[in-house]
Coordinates of C-alpha atoms and ligand atoms in Angstrom, one line a residue:
M19 CA 99.9 58.9 113.3
A20 CA 100.9 62.4 113.4
R21 CA 101.1 64.0 110.2
I22 CA 104.9 65.8 109.8
L23 CA 105.4 68.2 106.8
S24 CA 109.4 69.2 106.6
I25 CA 109.8 72.4 104.6
V26 CA 112.9 72.8 102.7
F27 CA 113.0 76.2 100.7
N28 CA 116.4 76.0 99.7
P29 CA 117.7 72.5 99.3
S30 CA 121.1 71.1 98.0
V31 CA 122.7 68.4 96.6
D32 CA 125.3 67.7 99.3
I33 CA 128.7 66.5 98.2
S34 CA 131.2 65.3 100.4
C35 CA 134.8 63.8 99.8
D36 CA 138.0 63.1 101.0
A37 CA 141.7 64.6 99.9
E38 CA 144.9 64.2 101.3
S39 CA 145.6 67.9 101.6
V40 CA 143.7 70.8 100.6
Q41 CA 146.1 73.6 98.8
H42 CA 145.6 76.5 96.4
T43 CA 146.1 76.7 92.9
M44 CA 147.1 73.0 92.5
K45 CA 144.8 70.2 91.5
V46 CA 143.0 68.7 94.6
R47 CA 142.6 65.2 93.8
T48 CA 139.6 63.6 95.9
H49 CA 138.0 60.3 96.5
N50 CA 135.3 58.8 98.7
L51 CA 132.8 60.7 96.8
K52 CA 129.3 60.7 98.4
Q53 CA 126.1 62.5 97.6
Y54 CA 123.1 63.0 99.4
P55 CA 119.6 65.2 99.4
G56 CA 120.2 68.2 101.6
G57 CA 119.5 71.6 103.0
G58 CA 118.0 72.0 106.9
G59 CA 114.3 70.1 106.0
T60 CA 115.5 67.6 103.8
N61 CA 118.0 66.4 106.7
V62 CA 114.9 66.6 109.3
A63 CA 112.7 64.3 107.3
R64 CA 115.6 62.0 106.6
V65 CA 116.5 61.7 110.5
V66 CA 112.3 61.3 111.0
A67 CA 112.5 58.4 108.7
E68 CA 115.9 56.8 110.2
L69 CA 114.3 56.8 113.6
G70 CA 111.3 55.0 112.4
G71 CA 108.9 57.7 111.9
H72 CA 107.2 59.3 108.3
A73 CA 107.9 63.0 107.2
E74 CA 107.1 64.4 103.9
L75 CA 109.2 66.8 102.5
L76 CA 108.0 70.1 100.9
Y77 CA 111.0 71.6 98.6
L78 CA 111.5 73.9 95.9
S79 CA 113.9 72.9 93.1
G80 CA 114.9 74.1 89.9
G81 CA 117.2 73.2 87.0
A82 CA 119.4 70.0 86.3
V83 CA 120.7 70.1 90.1
G84 CA 117.1 70.2 91.4
S85 CA 116.4 67.0 88.9
M86 CA 119.5 65.2 90.7
F87 CA 118.0 66.3 93.9
E88 CA 114.7 64.6 93.4
K89 CA 116.6 61.5 92.3
L90 CA 118.4 61.5 95.5
L91 CA 115.1 61.9 97.5
A92 CA 113.6 59.0 95.6
A93 CA 116.5 56.6 95.9
G94 CA 116.0 57.2 99.9
S95 CA 112.3 56.6 99.6
L96 CA 111.6 60.2 100.9
A97 CA 108.3 61.4 100.1
G98 CA 108.2 64.9 98.5
H99 CA 105.9 67.6 97.3
R100 CA 108.0 69.6 94.7
F101 CA 107.5 73.5 93.5
P102 CA 109.3 74.2 90.9
I103 CA 111.5 77.3 90.4
A104 CA 113.3 78.6 87.2
D105 CA 116.7 79.1 89.1
E106 CA 119.2 76.2 89.6
T107 CA 119.0 74.4 92.9
R108 CA 122.6 74.7 94.5
I109 CA 125.2 72.1 95.4
S110 CA 127.0 72.7 98.7
L111 CA 130.4 70.7 99.0
A112 CA 132.4 69.6 102.1
V113 CA 136.2 68.3 101.5
R114 CA 137.8 66.5 104.4
E115 CA 141.7 66.9 104.8
E116 CA 142.9 63.7 105.6
Q117 CA 146.1 65.1 107.1
T118 CA 144.6 67.6 109.4
R119 CA 141.4 66.1 109.9
R120 CA 140.1 69.2 108.8
E121 CA 136.7 70.0 107.2
Y122 CA 136.3 72.5 104.2
R123 CA 132.6 73.7 103.7
F124 CA 131.3 75.5 100.4
V125 CA 127.8 76.2 101.0
P126 CA 126.2 78.4 98.1
E127 CA 123.6 81.0 98.9
G128 CA 121.3 79.2 96.4
P129 CA 118.8 80.4 93.9
V130 CA 116.5 83.3 93.5
V131 CA 113.0 82.6 94.0
T132 CA 110.0 84.9 93.2
T133 CA 106.8 85.5 94.9
A134 CA 104.9 83.7 92.3
E135 CA 106.9 80.7 92.8
L136 CA 106.6 80.4 96.6
Q137 CA 102.9 80.9 96.8
P138 CA 101.8 77.9 95.9
A139 CA 103.8 76.2 98.6
L140 CA 102.6 78.5 101.1
D141 CA 98.9 77.4 100.1
F142 CA 100.1 73.9 100.3
I143 CA 100.8 74.3 103.6
A144 CA 97.8 75.6 104.6
D145 CA 95.7 72.8 103.1
Y146 CA 98.0 70.1 104.1
G147 CA 96.8 69.3 107.5
A148 CA 100.0 68.8 109.4
D149 CA 100.0 68.1 112.9
Y150 CA 103.8 69.2 113.0
I151 CA 105.1 71.8 110.5
V152 CA 108.9 71.6 110.5
A153 CA 110.8 74.6 108.8
S154 CA 114.7 74.4 108.7
G155 CA 117.6 76.2 106.8
S156 CA 118.0 79.5 105.1
L157 CA 115.7 81.2 102.6
P158 CA 116.5 81.3 98.9
R159 CA 117.3 84.9 97.6
N160 CA 114.4 87.1 97.1
A161 CA 111.9 85.0 99.4
P162 CA 110.6 87.7 101.7
A163 CA 112.4 87.9 105.2
D164 CA 109.0 87.2 107.1
T165 CA 108.3 83.7 104.8
Y166 CA 108.9 81.8 108.3
A167 CA 106.8 84.1 110.1
R168 CA 103.9 83.5 107.7
I169 CA 104.1 80.0 108.2
A170 CA 103.7 80.4 112.0
A171 CA 100.7 82.4 111.0
I172 CA 99.5 79.4 108.9
A173 CA 100.4 76.8 111.8
S174 CA 98.2 78.9 114.1
R175 CA 95.1 78.8 111.9
T176 CA 95.4 75.1 111.3
G177 CA 96.3 74.1 114.9
A178 CA 99.7 72.8 113.8
R179 CA 102.7 72.7 116.0
Y180 CA 105.6 75.0 114.7
I181 CA 109.1 74.1 114.8
L182 CA 111.7 76.3 113.4
D183 CA 115.3 76.2 113.2
T184 CA 116.9 79.0 110.9
S185 CA 119.3 82.2 111.1
R186 CA 119.8 85.7 110.2
Q187 CA 116.9 87.9 109.3
A188 CA 114.1 85.1 108.5
L189 CA 114.8 84.0 112.5
K190 CA 114.5 87.6 113.7
S191 CA 111.5 88.2 111.7
A192 CA 110.0 85.0 112.8
V193 CA 110.7 85.6 116.5
E194 CA 109.3 89.1 116.2
K195 CA 105.8 87.7 115.0
G196 CA 106.0 84.7 117.3
G197 CA 103.6 81.8 116.9
I198 CA 106.4 79.1 117.1
F199 CA 106.1 76.0 119.1
L200 CA 109.7 75.0 119.3
L201 CA 112.6 77.3 118.4
K202 CA 116.1 75.9 117.9
P203 CA 118.6 78.2 117.8
N204 CA 122.3 77.5 118.3
V205 CA 124.0 80.4 120.7
G206 CA 125.2 82.2 117.6
E207 CA 122.1 82.5 116.4
L208 CA 120.4 83.7 119.6
E209 CA 123.2 86.0 120.0
S210 CA 122.4 87.3 116.3
I211 CA 118.4 88.0 117.6
E212 CA 120.0 89.6 120.6
G213 CA 122.6 91.6 119.1
T214 CA 124.9 90.8 121.6
K215 CA 127.5 88.3 123.1
L216 CA 125.7 85.7 125.5
D217 CA 127.5 83.5 127.8
E218 CA 125.3 80.8 129.4
E219 CA 123.5 82.7 131.6
G220 CA 122.8 85.5 129.1
A221 CA 121.7 82.7 126.7
T222 CA 119.4 81.2 129.2
R223 CA 117.8 84.8 130.0
A224 CA 117.3 85.4 126.4
A225 CA 115.5 81.7 125.6
L226 CA 113.4 82.5 128.8
A227 CA 112.6 86.0 127.6
I228 CA 111.3 84.6 124.2
V229 CA 109.1 82.3 125.9
R230 CA 107.8 84.5 128.2
R231 CA 106.8 86.9 125.8
G232 CA 104.9 84.2 123.7
A233 CA 107.1 84.3 120.6
A234 CA 107.9 80.3 121.3
E235 CA 106.5 77.8 123.6
H236 CA 109.8 76.4 124.0
V237 CA 113.3 77.2 123.0
V238 CA 115.9 75.1 122.5
V239 CA 119.4 76.8 122.3
T240 CA 122.6 74.2 121.5
F241 CA 126.0 75.2 122.3
G242 CA 127.9 72.5 119.8
R243 CA 129.8 70.1 122.0
E244 CA 128.9 71.9 125.3
G245 CA 125.2 70.7 125.0
A246 CA 122.2 72.3 124.9
L247 CA 119.1 74.1 127.0
L248 CA 115.2 73.7 127.0
A249 CA 113.5 76.6 128.1
G250 CA 109.9 76.7 128.6
S251 CA 107.1 78.0 131.0
G252 CA 107.9 75.2 133.5
G253 CA 111.7 76.8 133.7
V254 CA 115.0 75.4 132.4
L255 CA 116.7 71.8 131.6
R256 CA 120.3 72.0 131.2
V257 CA 122.2 68.9 129.5
P258 CA 125.5 68.5 128.6
A259 CA 126.3 66.9 125.3
R260 CA 126.9 63.5 125.3
H261 CA 130.7 62.2 125.1
V262 CA 131.4 60.7 121.9
E263 CA 134.2 60.4 119.2
T264 CA 133.7 63.4 116.8
V265 CA 134.3 62.6 113.5
S266 CA 132.4 65.5 111.9
A267 CA 129.8 67.4 113.8
V268 CA 128.4 68.3 110.2
G269 CA 124.5 67.9 110.6
A270 CA 124.3 67.8 114.5
G271 CA 121.9 70.5 114.5
D272 CA 119.7 68.9 111.9
S273 CA 119.7 65.5 113.7
F274 CA 118.6 67.2 117.1
V275 CA 115.6 69.0 115.5
G276 CA 114.8 65.6 113.5
A277 CA 114.9 63.4 116.4
M278 CA 112.8 66.1 118.7
T279 CA 110.3 66.0 116.0
W280 CA 110.0 62.3 115.6
S281 CA 109.9 62.2 119.4
L282 CA 107.3 64.6 119.8
A283 CA 105.2 63.1 116.9
E284 CA 105.4 60.1 119.0
G285 CA 103.5 61.6 121.7
H286 CA 106.5 62.2 124.1
S287 CA 107.1 65.0 126.6
I288 CA 109.0 68.0 125.3
E289 CA 111.8 67.0 127.7
E290 CA 111.9 63.3 126.5
A291 CA 112.1 64.9 123.0
F292 CA 115.1 67.2 124.1
R293 CA 117.0 64.2 125.5
F294 CA 116.6 62.4 122.1
G295 CA 117.9 65.5 120.3
V296 CA 121.0 65.6 122.6
A297 CA 121.5 62.0 121.9
A298 CA 120.9 62.7 117.9
G299 CA 123.3 65.5 118.0
A300 CA 126.0 63.5 119.5
A301 CA 125.1 60.7 117.1
A302 CA 125.4 63.2 114.0
A303 CA 129.2 64.0 115.3
M304 CA 130.1 60.3 115.2
T305 CA 129.4 59.9 111.5
P306 CA 131.5 61.4 108.9
G307 CA 131.0 64.1 106.5
S308 CA 127.2 65.4 105.6
E309 CA 126.1 62.2 107.0
L310 CA 123.5 62.3 109.6
C311 CA 122.9 60.4 113.0
R312 CA 122.1 56.5 112.9
R313 CA 119.3 54.9 114.4
A314 CA 121.3 52.6 116.8
D315 CA 123.7 55.2 117.8
V316 CA 120.5 57.4 119.0
F317 CA 119.0 55.2 120.9
A318 CA 122.2 53.7 122.4
L319 CA 123.0 57.3 123.7
Y320 CA 119.4 58.1 124.8
E321 CA 119.5 55.1 127.1
A322 CA 122.9 55.9 128.4
G323 CA 121.8 59.7 128.8
S324 CA 118.6 58.6 131.0
R325 CA 120.8 56.5 133.2
T326 CA 122.9 59.2 133.8
I327 CA 121.0 62.6 133.9
N328 CA 118.0 63.4 135.7
Ligands
LIG24 N1 131.1 67.1 119.1 C1 130.1 67.1 119.8 N2 129.8 65.7 120.3 C2 128.5 65.5 121.0 N3 127.6 66.2 120.9 C3 127.6 67.0 119.8 C4 128.8 67.4 119.4 N4 128.4 68.8 118.3 C5 127.2 68.8 118.5 N5 126.6 68.0 119.5 C6 125.4 68.0 119.9 O1 124.3 68.5 118.9 C7 123.8 69.5 119.4 C8 123.5 70.5 118.1 O2 124.8 70.8 117.6 P1 125.1 72.6 117.2 O3 124.8 73.3 118.7 O4 126.3 72.6 116.9 O5 124.0 73.1 116.3 P2 123.9 73.8 115.1 O6 124.8 74.8 115.3 O7 122.7 74.1 114.7 O8 124.9 72.8 114.1 P3 124.7 72.6 112.4 O9 125.8 73.2 112.0 O10 124.1 71.5 112.0 O11 123.4 73.7 112.3 C9 124.4 70.0 120.6 O12 123.6 70.8 121.4 C10 124.9 68.9 121.1 O13 124.1 68.4 122.0
LIG25 MG1 121.8 74.9 113.3

Protein backbone atom coordinates (compact mmCIF):
# COMPACT_ATOMS: atom_id res chain seq x y z
CA MET A 1 0.00 0.00 0.00
CA ALA A 2 1.32 3.45 -0.93
CA ARG A 3 2.48 5.42 2.09
CA ILE A 4 0.94 8.88 2.34
CA LEU A 5 2.37 11.52 4.67
CA SER A 6 0.15 14.56 5.02
CA ILE A 7 1.68 17.70 6.50
CA VAL A 8 -0.03 20.45 8.47
CA PHE A 9 2.35 23.04 9.86
CA ASN A 10 -0.44 25.37 10.93
CA PRO A 11 -3.26 23.13 12.19
CA SER A 12 -6.37 24.46 13.87
CA VAL A 13 -9.26 23.39 15.98
CA ASP A 14 -12.16 24.22 13.66
CA ILE A 15 -15.30 25.27 15.47
CA SER A 16 -18.53 25.82 13.61
CA CYS A 17 -21.94 26.86 14.86
CA ASP A 18 -25.20 28.48 13.74
CA ALA A 19 -26.76 31.77 14.84
CA GLU A 20 -30.11 33.23 13.87
CA SER A 21 -28.47 36.51 12.93
CA VAL A 22 -24.99 37.96 13.40
CA GLN A 23 -24.93 41.50 14.82
CA HIS A 24 -22.29 43.76 16.24
CA THR A 25 -22.27 44.73 19.94
CA MET A 26 -25.12 42.33 20.86
CA LYS A 27 -24.42 38.87 22.19
CA VAL A 28 -24.78 36.52 19.26
CA ARG A 29 -26.33 33.35 20.67
CA THR A 30 -25.12 30.23 18.89
CA HIS A 31 -26.13 26.58 18.74
CA ASN A 32 -25.28 23.40 16.86
CA LEU A 33 -21.63 23.60 17.92
CA LYS A 34 -19.26 21.24 16.11
CA GLN A 35 -15.53 20.83 16.40
CA TYR A 36 -13.05 19.14 14.12
CA PRO A 37 -9.27 18.86 13.87
CA GLY A 38 -8.55 21.19 10.95
CA GLY A 39 -5.97 22.97 8.81
CA GLY A 40 -5.24 21.95 5.21
CA GLY A 41 -3.14 18.81 5.75
CA THR A 42 -5.42 17.55 8.51
CA ASN A 43 -8.42 17.76 6.19
CA VAL A 44 -6.51 15.98 3.43
CA ALA A 45 -5.69 13.07 5.78
CA ARG A 46 -9.32 12.94 6.94
CA VAL A 47 -10.58 12.78 3.35
CA VAL A 48 -8.12 10.00 2.47
CA ALA A 49 -9.46 8.04 5.47
CA GLU A 50 -13.07 8.80 4.54
CA LEU A 51 -12.45 7.30 1.09
CA GLY A 52 -11.01 4.13 2.61
CA GLY A 53 -7.30 4.92 2.40
CA HIS A 54 -4.71 5.63 5.05
CA ALA A 55 -2.59 8.75 5.52
CA GLU A 56 -0.45 9.66 8.49
CA LEU A 57 -0.42 13.25 9.63
CA LEU A 58 2.64 15.27 10.58
CA TYR A 59 1.70 18.31 12.63
CA LEU A 60 3.13 21.03 14.81
CA SER A 61 1.10 21.83 17.89
CA GLY A 62 1.37 23.71 21.15
CA GLY A 63 -0.52 24.84 24.22
CA ALA A 64 -3.97 23.84 25.44
CA VAL A 65 -5.51 24.14 21.97
CA GLY A 66 -2.74 21.88 20.68
CA SER A 67 -3.79 19.24 23.24
CA MET A 68 -7.40 19.63 22.15
CA PHE A 69 -6.32 19.21 18.51
CA GLU A 70 -4.63 15.94 19.45
CA LYS A 71 -7.71 14.65 21.27
CA LEU A 72 -9.85 15.43 18.22
CA LEU A 73 -7.37 13.60 15.98
CA ALA A 74 -7.45 10.56 18.25
CA ALA A 75 -11.26 10.63 18.37
CA GLY A 76 -11.24 10.47 14.57
CA SER A 77 -8.70 7.61 14.63
CA LEU A 78 -6.16 9.61 12.63
CA ALA A 79 -2.55 8.53 13.06
CA GLY A 80 -0.40 11.54 13.82
CA HIS A 81 3.22 12.50 14.41
CA ARG A 82 3.39 15.51 16.69
CA PHE A 83 6.18 18.06 16.75
CA PRO A 84 5.78 20.34 19.75
CA ILE A 85 6.00 24.12 19.59
CA ALA A 86 6.03 26.64 22.45
CA ASP A 87 3.33 28.90 21.03
CA GLU A 88 -0.40 28.14 20.98
CA THR A 89 -2.22 26.28 18.15
CA ARG A 90 -5.06 28.35 16.63
CA ILE A 91 -8.84 28.08 16.80
CA SER A 92 -10.83 28.87 13.63
CA LEU A 93 -14.47 29.83 13.92
CA ALA A 94 -17.22 29.59 11.29
CA VAL A 95 -20.66 31.00 12.10
CA ARG A 96 -23.58 30.34 9.79
CA GLU A 97 -26.25 33.01 9.88
CA GLU A 98 -29.58 31.20 9.51
CA GLN A 99 -31.57 34.23 8.30
CA THR A 100 -29.32 34.86 5.32
CA ARG A 101 -27.47 31.50 5.03
CA ARG A 102 -24.28 33.52 4.96
CA GLU A 103 -21.19 32.11 6.55
CA TYR A 104 -18.75 34.18 8.60
CA ARG A 105 -15.30 32.71 8.96
CA PHE A 106 -12.65 33.87 11.41
CA VAL A 107 -9.24 32.41 10.73
CA PRO A 108 -6.32 33.43 12.98
CA GLU A 109 -2.83 33.65 11.54
CA GLY A 110 -1.65 31.03 14.01
CA PRO A 111 1.36 30.58 16.26
CA VAL A 112 4.95 31.66 15.82
CA VAL A 113 7.40 28.82 15.23
CA THR A 114 11.15 28.79 15.42
CA THR A 115 13.50 27.11 12.96
CA ALA A 116 14.67 24.87 15.82
CA GLU A 117 11.06 23.66 16.20
CA LEU A 118 10.64 23.13 12.47
CA GLN A 119 13.86 21.22 11.82
CA PRO A 120 12.90 17.91 13.52
CA ALA A 121 9.72 17.83 11.40
CA LEU A 122 11.77 18.26 8.21
CA ASP A 123 14.17 15.53 9.34
CA PHE A 124 11.20 13.24 9.99
CA ILE A 125 9.85 13.84 6.46
CA ALA A 126 13.27 12.98 5.00
CA ASP A 127 13.41 9.69 6.94
CA TYR A 128 9.76 8.65 6.65
CA GLY A 129 9.89 6.89 3.27
CA ALA A 130 6.60 8.25 1.92
CA ASP A 131 5.35 7.48 -1.57
CA TYR A 132 3.20 10.62 -1.42
CA ILE A 133 3.99 13.75 0.57
CA VAL A 134 1.07 16.17 0.70
CA ALA A 135 1.54 19.64 2.13
CA SER A 136 -1.53 21.79 2.44
CA GLY A 137 -2.33 25.07 4.13
CA SER A 138 -0.57 28.18 5.33
CA LEU A 139 2.76 28.30 7.10
CA PRO A 140 2.81 29.48 10.71
CA ARG A 141 4.42 32.82 11.46
CA ASN A 142 8.21 32.91 11.28
CA ALA A 143 8.45 29.70 9.26
CA PRO A 144 10.78 30.46 6.33
CA ALA A 145 8.80 31.12 3.12
CA ASP A 146 10.84 28.41 1.37
CA THR A 147 9.74 25.67 3.82
CA TYR A 148 7.51 23.99 1.21
CA ALA A 149 10.26 24.35 -1.38
CA ARG A 150 12.62 22.53 0.98
CA ILE A 151 10.12 19.67 1.22
CA ALA A 152 10.15 19.47 -2.59
CA ALA A 153 13.91 18.94 -2.40
CA ILE A 154 13.39 16.18 0.18
CA ALA A 155 10.73 14.55 -2.03
CA SER A 156 13.08 14.63 -5.05
CA ARG A 157 15.84 13.05 -2.98
CA THR A 158 13.64 10.32 -1.52
CA GLY A 159 11.63 9.60 -4.66
CA ALA A 160 8.27 10.67 -3.22
CA ARG A 161 5.55 12.37 -5.25
CA TYR A 162 4.95 15.82 -3.77
CA ILE A 163 1.45 17.33 -3.77
CA LEU A 164 1.21 20.97 -2.73
CA ASP A 165 -1.73 23.25 -1.96
CA THR A 166 -0.80 26.56 -0.40
CA SER A 167 -0.95 30.30 -0.98
CA ARG A 168 0.92 33.60 -0.92
CA GLN A 169 4.70 33.70 -0.45
CA ALA A 170 4.95 30.00 0.46
CA LEU A 171 3.35 29.13 -2.89
CA LYS A 172 5.48 31.57 -4.89
CA SER A 173 8.68 30.31 -3.35
CA ALA A 174 7.77 26.64 -3.98
CA VAL A 175 6.86 27.31 -7.62
CA GLU A 176 10.15 29.13 -8.18
CA LYS A 177 12.16 26.19 -6.84
CA GLY A 178 10.08 23.41 -8.47
CA GLY A 179 10.17 19.66 -7.83
CA ILE A 180 6.40 19.39 -7.38
CA PHE A 181 4.39 16.44 -8.70
CA LEU A 182 0.97 18.08 -8.38
CA LEU A 183 0.27 21.74 -7.62
CA LYS A 184 -3.30 22.78 -6.71
CA PRO A 185 -3.85 26.52 -6.72
CA ASN A 186 -7.31 28.02 -7.01
CA VAL A 187 -7.53 30.72 -9.65
CA GLY A 188 -6.90 33.49 -7.09
CA GLU A 189 -3.72 31.78 -5.92
CA LEU A 190 -2.58 31.35 -9.53
CA GLU A 191 -3.22 35.07 -10.08
CA SER A 192 -1.04 35.86 -7.09
CA ILE A 193 1.83 33.83 -8.61
CA GLU A 194 1.40 35.53 -11.98
CA GLY A 195 0.81 38.99 -10.50
CA THR A 196 -2.17 39.61 -12.80
CA LYS A 197 -5.88 38.87 -13.19
CA LEU A 198 -6.54 35.72 -15.24
CA ASP A 199 -9.54 34.66 -17.27
CA GLU A 200 -9.90 30.97 -18.06
CA GLU A 201 -7.62 31.14 -21.08
CA GLY A 202 -5.00 33.02 -19.09
CA ALA A 203 -5.23 30.48 -16.26
CA THR A 204 -4.76 27.63 -18.75
CA ARG A 205 -1.71 29.33 -20.25
CA ALA A 206 -0.22 30.04 -16.82
CA ALA A 207 -0.78 26.44 -15.64
CA LEU A 208 0.82 25.05 -18.83
CA ALA A 209 3.76 27.41 -18.43
CA ILE A 210 4.43 26.08 -14.92
CA VAL A 211 4.42 22.54 -16.36
CA ARG A 212 6.65 23.49 -19.33
CA ARG A 213 9.30 25.07 -17.18
CA GLY A 214 9.36 21.89 -15.08
CA ALA A 215 8.26 23.41 -11.77
CA ALA A 216 5.36 20.95 -11.46
CA GLU A 217 4.48 17.82 -13.41
CA HIS A 218 0.75 18.53 -13.13
CA VAL A 219 -1.15 21.68 -12.22
CA VAL A 220 -4.81 21.65 -11.22
CA VAL A 221 -6.48 25.04 -11.16
CA THR A 222 -9.83 25.14 -9.36
CA PHE A 223 -12.52 27.72 -10.08
CA GLY A 224 -15.00 27.07 -7.26
CA ARG A 225 -18.46 26.34 -8.67
CA GLU A 226 -17.04 26.79 -12.19
CA GLY A 227 -15.08 23.54 -11.92
CA ALA A 228 -11.40 22.86 -12.53
CA LEU A 229 -8.69 22.23 -15.11
CA LEU A 230 -5.81 19.79 -15.16
CA ALA A 231 -2.66 20.80 -17.06
CA GLY A 232 0.18 18.39 -17.79
CA SER A 233 2.62 17.48 -20.53
CA GLY A 234 -0.25 15.69 -22.32
CA GLY A 235 -2.34 18.87 -22.54
CA VAL A 236 -5.31 20.24 -20.66
CA LEU A 237 -8.45 18.59 -19.31
CA ARG A 238 -11.27 20.99 -18.35
CA VAL A 239 -14.16 19.72 -16.27
CA PRO A 240 -17.20 21.71 -15.10
CA ALA A 241 -18.21 21.42 -11.44
CA ARG A 242 -20.76 18.75 -10.60
CA HIS A 243 -24.09 20.42 -10.10
CA VAL A 244 -25.15 20.04 -6.46
CA GLU A 245 -27.23 21.91 -3.93
CA THR A 246 -24.54 24.03 -2.23
CA VAL A 247 -24.80 24.16 1.56
CA SER A 248 -21.24 25.29 2.33
CA ALA A 249 -18.26 25.19 0.00
CA VAL A 250 -15.87 25.36 2.98
CA GLY A 251 -13.50 22.41 2.67
CA ALA A 252 -14.03 21.94 -1.09
CA GLY A 253 -10.36 22.56 -1.89
CA ASP A 254 -9.08 20.18 0.79
CA SER A 255 -11.62 17.53 -0.22
CA PHE A 256 -10.42 17.93 -3.81
CA VAL A 257 -6.78 17.42 -2.85
CA GLY A 258 -7.59 14.59 -0.42
CA ALA A 259 -9.55 12.69 -3.06
CA MET A 260 -6.84 13.17 -5.69
CA THR A 261 -4.22 11.93 -3.25
CA TRP A 262 -6.28 8.88 -2.31
CA SER A 263 -6.97 8.06 -5.96
CA LEU A 264 -3.32 8.40 -7.02
CA ALA A 265 -2.24 6.24 -4.08
CA GLU A 266 -4.75 3.62 -5.27
CA GLY A 267 -2.80 3.56 -8.54
CA HIS A 268 -5.31 5.48 -10.67
CA SER A 269 -4.21 7.75 -13.52
CA ILE A 270 -3.88 11.49 -12.96
CA GLU A 271 -7.03 12.08 -15.07
CA GLU A 272 -9.05 9.66 -12.97
CA ALA A 273 -7.69 11.22 -9.77
CA PHE A 274 -8.71 14.62 -11.14
CA ARG A 275 -12.28 13.42 -11.69
CA PHE A 276 -12.37 12.09 -8.14
CA GLY A 277 -11.17 15.54 -7.03
CA VAL A 278 -14.02 17.24 -8.88
CA ALA A 279 -16.51 14.80 -7.34
CA ALA A 280 -15.12 15.34 -3.83
CA GLY A 281 -15.13 19.15 -4.19
CA ALA A 282 -18.83 19.03 -5.06
CA ALA A 283 -19.49 16.49 -2.30
CA ALA A 284 -17.90 18.92 0.20
CA ALA A 285 -20.19 21.70 -1.04
CA MET A 286 -23.17 19.51 -0.08
CA THR A 287 -22.15 19.30 3.59
CA PRO A 288 -22.64 22.07 6.17
CA GLY A 289 -19.92 24.22 7.78
CA SER A 290 -16.38 22.89 7.76
CA GLU A 291 -17.61 19.33 7.22
CA LEU A 292 -15.68 17.61 4.44
CA CYS A 293 -16.95 15.33 1.69
CA ARG A 294 -18.76 12.07 2.46
CA ARG A 295 -17.68 8.85 0.81
CA ALA A 296 -21.09 7.87 -0.62
CA ASP A 297 -21.55 11.33 -2.22
CA VAL A 298 -18.05 11.25 -3.75
CA PHE A 299 -18.59 7.88 -5.38
CA ALA A 300 -22.10 8.75 -6.56
CA LEU A 301 -20.88 12.03 -8.11
CA TYR A 302 -17.84 10.31 -9.62
CA GLU A 303 -20.04 7.66 -11.26
CA ALA A 304 -22.50 10.27 -12.53
CA GLY A 305 -19.54 12.32 -13.86
CA SER A 306 -17.96 9.44 -15.75
CA ARG A 307 -21.27 8.81 -17.49
CA THR A 308 -21.56 12.39 -18.75
CA ILE A 309 -17.99 13.67 -19.24
CA ASN A 310 -15.38 12.26 -21.59
N1 LIG B 1 -20.55 25.09 -5.06
C1 LIG B 1 -19.91 24.07 -5.65
N2 LIG B 1 -20.60 23.16 -6.37
C2 LIG B 1 -19.98 22.12 -6.98
N3 LIG B 1 -18.64 21.92 -6.92
C3 LIG B 1 -17.90 22.81 -6.24
C4 LIG B 1 -18.48 23.92 -5.55
N4 LIG B 1 -17.50 24.62 -4.93
C5 LIG B 1 -16.36 23.95 -5.22
N5 LIG B 1 -16.59 22.87 -5.99
C6 LIG B 1 -15.61 21.91 -6.54
O1 LIG B 1 -14.50 21.89 -5.68
C7 LIG B 1 -13.33 22.37 -6.35
C8 LIG B 1 -12.47 23.15 -5.39
O2 LIG B 1 -13.16 24.30 -4.98
P1 LIG B 1 -12.46 25.73 -4.88
O3 LIG B 1 -11.98 26.16 -6.21
O4 LIG B 1 -13.42 26.61 -4.16
O5 LIG B 1 -11.19 25.37 -4.00
P2 LIG B 1 -10.38 26.32 -2.99
O6 LIG B 1 -10.56 27.74 -3.39
O7 LIG B 1 -9.03 25.76 -2.94
O8 LIG B 1 -11.19 26.02 -1.67
P3 LIG B 1 -10.74 26.19 -0.14
O9 LIG B 1 -11.38 27.47 0.28
O10 LIG B 1 -11.34 24.98 0.49
O11 LIG B 1 -9.25 26.23 -0.11
C9 LIG B 1 -13.85 23.16 -7.56
O12 LIG B 1 -12.91 23.12 -8.60
C10 LIG B 1 -15.12 22.41 -7.91
O13 LIG B 1 -14.85 21.30 -8.74
MG1 LIG C 1 -7.63 26.01 -1.38
